[in-house]
Coordinates of C-alpha atoms and ligand atoms in Angstrom, one line a residue:
M1 CA -6.0 9.3 37.8
R2 CA -8.7 11.5 36.4
L3 CA -10.1 9.1 34.0
A4 CA -13.6 9.5 32.7
R5 CA -16.4 8.7 35.0
L6 CA -17.8 5.5 33.8
R7 CA -21.5 5.4 33.1
T8 CA -24.0 3.5 35.0
S9 CA -24.5 1.0 32.1
C10 CA -20.7 0.5 32.3
F11 CA -20.7 -0.3 36.0
L12 CA -23.4 -2.8 35.4
A13 CA -21.3 -4.4 32.6
V14 CA -18.3 -4.6 35.0
F15 CA -20.6 -6.1 37.6
L16 CA -21.8 -8.7 35.1
G17 CA -18.2 -9.4 34.1
F18 CA -18.3 -7.9 30.6
F19 CA -15.4 -6.0 29.1
C20 CA -16.1 -2.3 29.4
S21 CA -14.2 0.7 28.3
P22 CA -14.7 4.4 28.1
A23 CA -14.8 3.9 24.3
R24 CA -17.7 1.5 24.7
A25 CA -19.4 4.0 27.1
A26 CA -19.4 6.5 24.2
E27 CA -21.4 4.2 21.9
G28 CA -24.8 5.5 21.4
S29 CA -24.6 7.8 24.4
K30 CA -23.4 11.4 24.9
E31 CA -19.7 12.1 24.3
D32 CA -17.5 11.7 27.4
P33 CA -15.3 14.9 27.4
N34 CA -12.5 13.0 29.1
W35 CA -12.4 10.0 26.8
W36 CA -8.8 10.7 25.8
R37 CA -7.2 10.4 29.2
H38 CA -5.5 7.0 29.4
A39 CA -6.7 6.3 25.8
V40 CA -4.8 4.1 23.3
I41 CA -4.6 5.9 19.9
Y42 CA -3.7 3.9 16.9
E43 CA -1.9 5.6 14.0
I44 CA -2.9 4.6 10.5
Y45 CA -0.8 5.5 7.5
P46 CA -3.6 5.1 4.9
R47 CA -1.4 4.5 2.0
S48 CA -0.1 1.3 3.7
F49 CA -3.1 -0.1 5.7
G50 CA -5.5 -1.7 3.4
D51 CA -6.0 -1.4 -0.4
S52 CA -9.7 -2.0 -1.3
N53 CA -9.5 -1.5 -5.1
G54 CA -6.4 -3.3 -6.0
D55 CA -4.2 -0.4 -7.3
G56 CA -1.5 -1.2 -4.8
I57 CA -2.2 1.9 -2.7
G58 CA -4.1 1.8 0.6
D59 CA -7.3 3.7 0.7
L60 CA -10.1 4.8 3.1
N61 CA -12.3 1.8 2.2
G62 CA -9.4 -0.4 3.0
I63 CA -9.4 1.1 6.5
T64 CA -13.1 0.6 6.9
Q65 CA -12.7 -3.1 6.0
H66 CA -10.3 -3.6 8.8
L67 CA -12.2 -1.8 11.6
D68 CA -13.1 -5.0 13.3
Y69 CA -9.5 -5.7 13.8
L70 CA -9.1 -2.3 15.6
K71 CA -12.2 -3.0 17.7
G72 CA -10.5 -6.3 18.7
L73 CA -7.4 -4.4 19.8
A74 CA -9.8 -2.1 21.8
V75 CA -8.2 1.2 20.8
E76 CA -10.2 4.3 21.6
A77 CA -9.2 6.3 18.6
V78 CA -7.5 6.1 15.3
W79 CA -5.2 8.9 14.0
L80 CA -5.2 9.0 10.2
T81 CA -2.2 10.6 8.5
P82 CA -3.2 12.9 5.6
F83 CA -5.6 11.7 3.0
Y84 CA -6.4 15.1 1.5
P85 CA -5.7 16.0 -2.2
S86 CA -1.9 16.3 -2.5
P87 CA 0.7 16.1 -5.2
Q88 CA 2.2 13.4 -2.8
V89 CA 5.7 14.9 -2.7
D90 CA 5.7 14.2 1.0
F91 CA 3.1 11.5 0.8
G92 CA 0.2 13.7 1.8
Y93 CA 1.9 16.1 4.1
D94 CA 1.9 18.5 1.2
I95 CA -1.9 19.3 1.0
S96 CA -3.4 21.1 -1.9
N97 CA -7.0 21.2 -0.7
Y98 CA -7.8 20.9 3.0
E99 CA -11.5 20.1 2.7
A100 CA -11.5 17.2 0.3
I101 CA -10.2 13.7 -0.2
D102 CA -7.5 12.7 -2.6
P103 CA -9.2 10.5 -5.3
Q104 CA -6.5 7.8 -4.8
Y105 CA -7.8 7.4 -1.2
G106 CA -11.5 7.5 -2.0
T107 CA -14.3 10.0 -1.8
M108 CA -16.0 12.1 0.8
A109 CA -18.7 9.5 1.0
D110 CA -16.1 6.9 1.9
F111 CA -14.7 9.2 4.6
D112 CA -18.3 9.6 6.1
R113 CA -18.8 5.9 6.0
L114 CA -15.5 5.3 7.7
V115 CA -16.4 7.8 10.5
A116 CA -19.8 6.2 10.9
E117 CA -18.6 2.6 10.9
A118 CA -15.8 3.5 13.4
K119 CA -18.3 5.1 15.7
K120 CA -20.4 1.9 15.7
R121 CA -17.4 0.2 17.0
G122 CA -16.6 2.7 19.7
I123 CA -13.6 4.1 17.7
R124 CA -13.0 7.8 17.1
I125 CA -11.3 9.3 14.1
I126 CA -8.5 11.9 14.5
N127 CA -7.4 13.8 11.4
D128 CA -3.9 14.9 10.8
M129 CA -3.9 18.6 10.3
V130 CA -0.9 20.3 8.6
L131 CA -0.9 24.0 9.7
N132 CA 2.7 24.9 9.2
H133 CA 2.7 24.6 5.5
T134 CA 0.6 23.7 2.4
S135 CA 1.5 22.3 -0.9
D136 CA 2.9 24.7 -3.5
Q137 CA 0.0 23.5 -5.6
D138 CA -2.6 24.8 -3.1
P139 CA -4.6 27.6 -4.6
W140 CA -3.6 29.8 -1.7
F141 CA 0.0 29.6 -2.6
K142 CA -0.7 29.9 -6.4
E143 CA -2.3 33.2 -5.6
S144 CA 0.3 34.3 -3.1
E145 CA 3.2 33.6 -5.5
S146 CA 1.5 35.4 -8.4
S147 CA 2.5 38.9 -7.3
R148 CA 3.6 41.1 -4.4
T149 CA 0.2 42.8 -4.3
N150 CA -2.5 40.0 -4.6
P151 CA -4.9 39.5 -1.7
K152 CA -3.0 36.5 -0.3
A153 CA 0.5 38.1 -0.9
D154 CA 1.2 37.9 2.8
W155 CA -0.2 34.4 3.5
Y156 CA 3.3 32.8 3.2
V157 CA 6.7 33.8 4.4
W158 CA 8.1 36.0 1.6
R159 CA 11.4 37.9 1.9
D160 CA 13.8 39.7 -0.4
G161 CA 17.1 38.1 -0.9
K162 CA 20.5 39.6 0.0
P163 CA 21.8 42.3 -2.4
D164 CA 24.0 39.6 -4.0
G165 CA 21.0 37.4 -4.7
Q166 CA 21.7 35.0 -1.9
P167 CA 18.8 33.8 0.3
P168 CA 17.7 36.1 3.2
N169 CA 19.6 34.1 5.9
N170 CA 21.3 30.8 6.7
W171 CA 18.2 28.8 7.7
I172 CA 18.3 25.2 6.7
S173 CA 15.3 23.0 5.8
I174 CA 14.8 19.9 7.9
F175 CA 14.8 18.0 4.6
G176 CA 18.2 19.5 3.6
H177 CA 19.8 22.6 2.2
S178 CA 18.6 26.2 2.3
A179 CA 15.1 26.7 3.6
W180 CA 14.5 29.5 1.1
Q181 CA 13.3 29.1 -2.5
Y182 CA 13.5 31.9 -5.1
E183 CA 10.3 32.7 -7.0
D184 CA 10.8 34.6 -10.2
S185 CA 7.2 36.0 -10.3
R186 CA 7.8 38.0 -7.1
K187 CA 11.6 38.2 -7.4
Q188 CA 11.5 37.0 -3.7
F189 CA 12.3 34.0 -1.7
Y190 CA 9.7 32.0 0.3
Y191 CA 10.5 30.0 3.4
H192 CA 10.0 26.2 3.6
E193 CA 10.8 24.3 6.8
F194 CA 10.4 21.0 4.8
Y195 CA 10.5 20.4 1.0
K196 CA 10.4 23.4 -1.3
E197 CA 7.0 22.0 -2.4
Q198 CA 5.8 22.7 1.1
P199 CA 5.9 26.6 1.6
D200 CA 5.4 27.7 5.2
L201 CA 2.2 29.7 6.0
N202 CA 2.6 33.0 7.7
W203 CA 0.8 32.6 11.0
R204 CA 1.3 36.3 11.8
N205 CA -1.5 36.9 9.3
N206 CA -4.9 36.7 10.9
D207 CA -6.7 35.7 7.6
V208 CA -4.5 32.6 7.5
R209 CA -5.6 31.7 11.1
K210 CA -9.3 32.3 10.3
A211 CA -9.1 30.2 7.2
M212 CA -7.4 27.3 9.0
Y213 CA -9.8 27.4 11.9
D214 CA -12.7 27.1 9.6
T215 CA -11.0 24.0 8.1
L216 CA -11.0 22.5 11.6
R217 CA -14.6 23.3 12.0
F218 CA -15.4 21.6 8.6
W219 CA -14.0 18.3 9.8
M220 CA -15.4 18.4 13.3
K221 CA -18.9 18.9 11.7
K222 CA -18.1 15.7 9.9
G223 CA -17.7 13.9 13.2
V224 CA -13.9 13.8 13.7
S225 CA -12.9 13.7 17.4
G226 CA -9.8 15.9 17.1
F227 CA -6.6 16.6 15.3
R228 CA -3.0 15.6 15.4
L229 CA -1.2 18.8 14.7
D230 CA 1.7 18.3 12.3
A231 CA 5.0 20.1 13.1
I232 CA 3.1 22.4 15.4
T233 CA 6.1 23.9 17.2
M234 CA 7.3 25.3 13.9
L235 CA 4.5 27.7 13.1
F236 CA 6.7 30.8 13.7
E237 CA 10.1 32.0 12.6
D238 CA 12.1 34.9 14.1
A239 CA 10.5 38.1 12.7
D240 CA 14.0 39.7 12.3
L241 CA 15.3 36.7 10.4
R242 CA 18.4 36.4 12.5
D243 CA 20.9 33.8 11.3
E244 CA 20.8 30.6 13.3
P245 CA 23.9 29.9 15.3
Y246 CA 25.7 26.8 14.1
A247 CA 25.7 23.6 16.1
E248 CA 28.1 20.6 16.1
G249 CA 28.4 18.5 13.0
Q250 CA 26.5 18.1 9.7
N251 CA 23.2 16.7 8.7
A252 CA 22.8 13.7 6.4
Y253 CA 22.6 16.1 3.4
G254 CA 26.0 17.7 4.1
D255 CA 24.7 21.0 5.6
R256 CA 26.2 22.4 8.8
N257 CA 23.8 21.9 11.7
T258 CA 22.1 24.9 13.3
T259 CA 20.5 25.4 16.7
R260 CA 17.0 26.0 15.3
Q261 CA 16.4 28.6 18.1
F262 CA 14.9 31.0 15.6
T263 CA 12.8 28.6 13.6
D264 CA 11.4 26.2 16.2
N265 CA 9.3 26.4 19.4
L266 CA 8.9 30.2 19.4
P267 CA 6.7 31.6 22.1
E268 CA 4.1 32.9 19.6
V269 CA 3.0 29.2 19.0
H270 CA 1.1 29.4 22.3
D271 CA -1.2 32.1 21.1
V272 CA -2.2 29.9 18.2
L273 CA -2.6 26.8 20.4
K274 CA -5.0 28.8 22.7
Q275 CA -7.1 29.8 19.7
L276 CA -7.1 26.3 18.4
H277 CA -8.3 25.1 21.8
E278 CA -11.1 27.6 21.7
V279 CA -12.1 26.4 18.2
T280 CA -12.1 22.7 19.1
D281 CA -14.1 23.6 22.3
E282 CA -17.0 24.7 20.2
F283 CA -17.6 20.9 19.7
P284 CA -17.8 18.7 22.7
G285 CA -15.1 16.1 23.4
R286 CA -12.7 17.1 20.7
I287 CA -9.0 17.0 21.4
L288 CA -5.7 18.3 20.0
I289 CA -2.6 16.1 19.9
G290 CA 0.7 17.8 19.0
E291 CA 3.7 16.6 17.2
T292 CA 6.1 18.0 19.7
Y293 CA 9.7 16.9 19.6
L294 CA 10.8 18.8 22.6
H295 CA 13.9 18.2 24.7
T296 CA 12.7 18.9 28.3
A297 CA 9.7 18.2 30.4
E298 CA 9.5 22.0 31.1
D299 CA 9.0 22.7 27.4
L300 CA 6.6 19.9 27.1
A301 CA 4.6 21.2 30.1
K302 CA 4.1 24.5 28.4
M303 CA 2.3 22.8 25.5
Y304 CA -0.7 21.9 27.8
G305 CA -1.1 25.7 28.4
A306 CA -0.8 27.5 31.7
K307 CA -4.5 27.0 32.3
N308 CA -4.7 23.7 30.5
D309 CA -6.0 25.8 27.5
E310 CA -3.7 24.5 24.8
L311 CA -3.1 20.9 23.7
Q312 CA -4.7 18.0 25.6
L313 CA -2.0 15.6 24.4
P314 CA 1.3 16.9 23.2
M315 CA 3.5 13.9 22.4
D316 CA 6.2 13.1 24.8
T317 CA 8.8 12.0 22.4
Q318 CA 11.7 11.8 24.8
L319 CA 10.8 8.4 26.3
G320 CA 10.1 6.5 23.1
F321 CA 12.9 7.9 21.1
L322 CA 15.6 7.6 23.8
N323 CA 16.8 4.7 21.6
K324 CA 18.7 2.9 24.4
L325 CA 17.5 0.5 27.0
S326 CA 18.3 2.4 30.2
A327 CA 16.5 1.9 33.5
P328 CA 17.8 5.2 35.0
D329 CA 16.8 7.2 31.9
F330 CA 13.4 5.7 31.5
R331 CA 12.8 6.1 35.3
S332 CA 13.7 9.8 35.3
M333 CA 11.5 10.5 32.2
L334 CA 8.5 8.7 33.8
T335 CA 9.1 10.6 37.0
D336 CA 9.3 13.9 35.1
A337 CA 6.0 13.0 33.3
E338 CA 4.5 12.4 36.7
T339 CA 5.9 15.5 38.5
K340 CA 6.5 18.2 35.9
L341 CA 3.5 18.1 33.7
N342 CA 1.1 19.7 36.2
G343 CA -0.9 16.5 36.6
N344 CA -1.6 16.4 32.9
T345 CA -1.6 13.1 30.9
P346 CA 1.6 12.3 29.0
L347 CA 1.2 10.9 25.6
F348 CA 3.9 8.3 25.0
V349 CA 5.0 7.1 21.6
F350 CA 7.6 4.6 20.5
E351 CA 6.9 4.4 16.8
N352 CA 5.5 6.5 14.0
H353 CA 5.8 6.8 10.2
D354 CA 8.9 9.0 10.5
N355 CA 11.2 6.9 12.6
K356 CA 12.7 3.5 12.3
R357 CA 10.6 0.7 13.9
L358 CA 11.4 0.1 17.6
V359 CA 13.1 -3.3 17.1
D360 CA 15.6 -1.5 14.9
R361 CA 16.3 1.1 17.5
Y362 CA 16.2 -1.0 20.7
G363 CA 16.6 -4.6 19.5
D364 CA 19.9 -6.5 20.1
G365 CA 19.2 -9.2 17.5
V366 CA 19.0 -11.9 20.1
H367 CA 16.2 -10.9 22.5
N368 CA 14.1 -8.8 20.1
D369 CA 10.9 -10.5 21.0
A370 CA 11.4 -9.9 24.7
I371 CA 12.4 -6.3 24.1
A372 CA 9.3 -5.7 22.0
R373 CA 7.2 -7.0 25.0
L374 CA 9.3 -4.9 27.4
L375 CA 8.6 -1.7 25.5
A376 CA 4.9 -2.6 25.0
T377 CA 4.7 -2.9 28.8
L378 CA 6.6 0.4 29.3
L379 CA 4.1 2.1 26.9
L380 CA 0.9 0.6 28.3
T381 CA 1.2 0.3 32.0
P382 CA 2.2 3.8 33.3
R383 CA -0.3 6.6 33.9
D384 CA -0.4 7.8 30.3
A385 CA -2.2 8.0 27.0
A386 CA -0.4 5.8 24.4
L387 CA 0.1 5.9 20.7
I388 CA 0.6 2.7 18.6
Y389 CA 1.7 2.8 15.0
E390 CA 0.2 0.2 12.7
G391 CA 2.3 -3.0 12.8
Q392 CA 4.0 -2.1 16.0
E393 CA 1.7 -4.6 17.8
L394 CA 3.0 -7.3 15.4
G395 CA 6.7 -6.6 15.9
V396 CA 7.1 -5.4 12.3
A397 CA 10.7 -4.4 11.6
N398 CA 12.2 -1.8 9.2
V399 CA 13.0 -2.9 5.7
D400 CA 14.9 0.0 4.1
P401 CA 15.4 0.1 0.3
K402 CA 18.5 -1.6 -1.0
R403 CA 19.0 0.7 -4.0
V404 CA 18.7 4.4 -4.2
E405 CA 16.5 4.0 -7.4
D406 CA 13.9 2.1 -5.3
V407 CA 13.5 5.0 -2.8
K408 CA 10.1 6.7 -2.7
D409 CA 10.7 9.2 0.1
P410 CA 12.6 12.2 -1.4
I411 CA 14.9 12.7 1.6
G412 CA 16.1 9.1 1.0
R413 CA 17.3 10.1 -2.4
L414 CA 18.9 13.3 -1.3
G415 CA 20.5 11.8 1.7
W416 CA 21.5 8.4 0.3
P417 CA 23.0 6.3 1.7
K418 CA 23.3 8.1 5.1
E419 CA 19.6 8.9 5.1
K420 CA 17.6 6.1 3.3
G421 CA 14.3 8.0 3.9
R422 CA 11.2 6.7 5.7
D423 CA 10.0 4.0 3.3
G424 CA 11.3 1.3 5.6
E425 CA 8.8 2.0 8.3
R426 CA 5.9 2.5 5.9
L427 CA 5.6 -0.9 4.3
P428 CA 2.2 -2.4 3.7
M429 CA 0.5 -3.8 6.8
P430 CA 0.8 -7.6 6.8
W431 CA -2.7 -9.0 7.3
N432 CA -2.0 -12.6 6.4
G433 CA 0.4 -15.0 4.6
D434 CA -1.3 -14.6 1.2
T435 CA -0.3 -12.6 -1.9
D436 CA 0.7 -9.0 -0.9
A437 CA 0.3 -10.0 2.7
G438 CA -3.4 -9.6 2.3
F439 CA -2.9 -5.8 2.0
S440 CA -3.8 -5.7 -1.7
T441 CA -4.4 -7.8 -4.8
A442 CA -2.2 -5.6 -7.1
K443 CA 0.7 -7.0 -9.0
A444 CA 3.0 -4.5 -7.3
T445 CA 2.2 -2.5 -4.1
W446 CA 3.5 1.0 -3.8
L447 CA 6.1 -0.2 -1.4
P448 CA 7.0 -3.9 -1.3
V449 CA 5.6 -6.1 1.5
S450 CA 8.1 -7.1 4.1
P451 CA 10.1 -10.4 3.4
D452 CA 9.0 -11.8 6.7
Y453 CA 5.2 -11.4 6.1
K454 CA 4.5 -15.1 6.1
T455 CA 5.2 -15.3 9.8
V456 CA 4.8 -11.7 11.0
N457 CA 1.1 -11.0 10.2
V458 CA -2.3 -10.4 11.8
A459 CA -3.8 -13.8 11.0
T460 CA -0.8 -15.9 12.2
E461 CA -0.3 -13.9 15.4
S462 CA -4.1 -13.8 16.1
G463 CA -4.0 -17.6 16.2
D464 CA -1.0 -17.8 18.5
P465 CA -1.8 -17.2 22.2
N466 CA 1.8 -16.3 22.8
S467 CA 2.2 -13.8 20.0
L468 CA 3.3 -10.2 20.5
L469 CA -0.1 -9.3 19.1
N470 CA -1.9 -11.1 21.9
Y471 CA 0.5 -9.6 24.4
Y472 CA -0.6 -6.1 23.2
K473 CA -4.3 -7.1 23.3
T474 CA -4.0 -8.3 26.8
L475 CA -2.1 -5.2 27.9
I476 CA -4.7 -2.9 26.4
K477 CA -7.6 -4.8 28.0
L478 CA -5.8 -4.8 31.3
R479 CA -5.3 -1.1 31.3
K480 CA -9.0 -0.6 30.9
Q481 CA -10.3 -3.3 33.2
D482 CA -7.8 -3.3 36.0
V483 CA -8.7 -0.4 38.5
Q484 CA -5.1 0.2 39.5
L485 CA -3.8 0.2 35.9
R486 CA -6.6 2.5 34.9
E487 CA -6.7 4.9 37.8
G488 CA -3.7 4.3 40.0
E489 CA -1.0 6.9 40.6
F490 CA 2.5 6.2 39.4
V491 CA 4.9 5.5 42.2
G492 CA 8.6 4.5 41.4
V493 CA 10.0 1.7 43.6
D494 CA 13.5 0.2 43.9
T495 CA 14.6 3.5 42.4
E496 CA 18.4 3.0 42.6
N497 CA 18.4 -0.2 40.5
P498 CA 20.6 0.4 37.5
N499 CA 19.1 -2.5 35.5
V500 CA 15.4 -2.9 36.4
L501 CA 12.7 -0.3 36.2
S502 CA 9.9 -1.0 38.7
F503 CA 6.9 1.1 39.6
L504 CA 3.5 0.7 41.2
R505 CA 0.2 1.9 40.0
K506 CA -1.5 2.5 43.3
T507 CA -5.1 3.5 44.1
K508 CA -6.2 5.6 47.1
D509 CA -7.3 2.4 49.0
A510 CA -3.5 1.4 48.9
K511 CA -4.1 -1.4 46.4
A512 CA -1.3 -1.7 43.9
V513 CA -0.1 -3.3 40.8
L514 CA 3.7 -3.8 40.5
V515 CA 5.4 -3.4 37.1
S516 CA 8.9 -4.6 36.8
L517 CA 11.0 -4.4 33.6
N518 CA 14.4 -5.8 33.3
L519 CA 16.3 -3.6 30.8
S520 CA 19.4 -5.6 30.9
A521 CA 20.8 -8.7 29.1
S522 CA 21.3 -10.6 32.3
A523 CA 18.9 -12.3 34.7
Q524 CA 18.0 -10.2 37.7
E525 CA 16.8 -11.1 41.2
L526 CA 14.7 -8.5 43.0
K527 CA 13.3 -7.8 46.4
F528 CA 10.9 -5.0 47.1
D529 CA 10.2 -3.1 50.2
L530 CA 6.9 -1.5 49.4
K531 CA 6.1 -0.1 52.9
A532 CA 7.6 3.4 52.1
A533 CA 5.2 3.4 49.1
G534 CA 2.3 2.8 51.6
V535 CA 1.6 -0.7 50.3
Q536 CA 1.3 -3.5 52.9
G537 CA 0.9 -6.7 51.0
R538 CA 3.7 -9.1 50.1
H539 CA 2.1 -11.7 47.8
L540 CA 2.0 -11.3 44.1
K541 CA -0.7 -12.4 41.7
K542 CA 0.3 -12.2 38.0
L543 CA -1.7 -10.3 35.5
L544 CA 0.8 -10.6 32.7
A545 CA 4.5 -11.5 32.0
S546 CA 6.6 -11.6 29.0
A547 CA 7.3 -15.3 29.5
S548 CA 5.2 -18.0 31.1
D549 CA 7.8 -19.0 33.7
I550 CA 7.9 -15.5 35.2
N551 CA 5.6 -16.0 38.1
P552 CA 7.0 -14.8 41.4
S553 CA 4.9 -15.6 44.5
D554 CA 5.9 -12.7 46.6
V555 CA 7.8 -9.4 46.5
D556 CA 11.0 -10.9 48.1
H557 CA 11.5 -13.3 45.3
V558 CA 11.1 -11.7 41.9
S559 CA 13.3 -13.2 39.2
L560 CA 13.4 -11.7 35.7
P561 CA 15.2 -13.2 32.7
P562 CA 17.1 -10.9 30.3
Y563 CA 14.6 -8.2 29.2
G564 CA 11.8 -9.8 31.1
S565 CA 8.6 -8.0 32.0
Y566 CA 6.2 -8.6 34.9
V567 CA 2.9 -7.0 35.8
G568 CA 1.0 -8.3 38.9
H569 CA -1.1 -7.4 41.9
V570 CA 0.4 -6.9 45.3
Q571 CA -1.8 -8.8 47.8
P572 CA -2.0 -9.4 51.5
Ligands
GLC1 C1 5.8 15.7 10.2 C2 5.2 14.4 9.5 C3 6.2 14.0 8.5 C4 6.3 15.1 7.5 C5 6.6 16.5 8.1 C6 6.3 17.6 7.2 O1 7.0 15.5 10.8 O2 5.1 13.5 10.5 O3 5.9 12.8 7.9 O4 7.2 14.8 6.5 O5 5.8 16.7 9.3 O6 4.9 17.8 7.0
CA2 CA1 -6.3 1.6 -3.4

């Protein structure tokens, strides 16, 4: 593991028995350029994290107020989803000014304070950056749509329709129906991969590139540590506008599915990623995270760049969104991440603001708590960087709207009831059992708080040593403090087992931690032969397990209950 070299002061702290992390090492000292390797990055949806002024909508000061909680979790960085001025059609992913703050989230002074207060606590801020499209209210688009000859006429993807007035081709928006919108002022169509209020920028235009790169510089000068690049694989569309071949089935909006081979993951994306890398390299220690829903490890590997000159952390979405508990599948994905990414760090993710909460995708209704611990262990013990979405550490579940008239996310109205939208995973963060779950003091919050907030909340779980929250905290601490979990290579063991996923994190001195995860609903008895993996010891010393009675004494007698997790040192 090529984790950051720890600083002298850090070694001293370890020697004296203090908790020490690369994040701490950054405090008050020079930026460690490798801080992101093995980092835990916490995703905040600002609208739903903390509401400081009682209007029912989360805001930047609400995040600042809760920074001590994040320090307690010991995350290295926070990724903030968009807080820029926006008509909020896509709740901030339709940006109308890339270098300002939407008044409902606060002011630039609030943002500066957030960055400074986070830094004091060893936490870095990562901005979401939406490069694929702007809002249709962005002055760039206003100018572009005004005529065919204005200076920004070519900044978006404009095309003539077919002679019969139909759109230029059969491309379908991810959010439903034709991806082309007719604009009378130009008597042309513009392309939008998402809502029609989100016109796609033309990344073949160098002025667009230059303008966006300056935006990145603007935020880096303000102290942000990097960017999460929204929909980054979608920057380019086929220049010849070829029709997409049709694929099986229909989407939730009744359109025939297409292959998306002409609108997603085009090779030109890599030119832009290299330029973005150069721009962020102007500032030390800054990183690029990519929203990369790719289907193979080979495609994911390309996102790091042939010379590691593109993204530091493209998201590996295959593991976390497998949506079934399968030891062989998880094993092969972890092995791919270890062997096919050219030694780069995978960034695993199980939850975000676009997908149902993990208990809704993996839970069986009976063992949900054990399954949540299992997936936390799977996320936080391999050689990886890890994303956590607010509330995931509490075991928050989806609560989808019951009636179409309550839906806020437009795709939920268009696709109802097949697609209920993403409100269900965006409910206010439950801080305690008080009014509005401690999120707000408003009469009504923008989305309702979850009905189970009296028990599933930060305050209650903080006070319970056996809570999921404390399980996450322990895991995050362990992955920083334990040398094997921090630096060890990943070695699969018992690799034919259809029910239990087991692996070692092994350092060069042949010391190892064993991780064993029962992905089945029945109890499992395990015996490990670790000699082939170059590990001699037979005794086990527990670091953490999902239940207190999981405590095997040696590698020949490991019993795991249904969905049980075990992490322990192998010893002589
Ligand atoms: C990304 C965001 C999602 C948004 C879309 C369009 O997928 O995560 O929330 O709707 O891009 O910007
Ligand atoms: Ca507010």
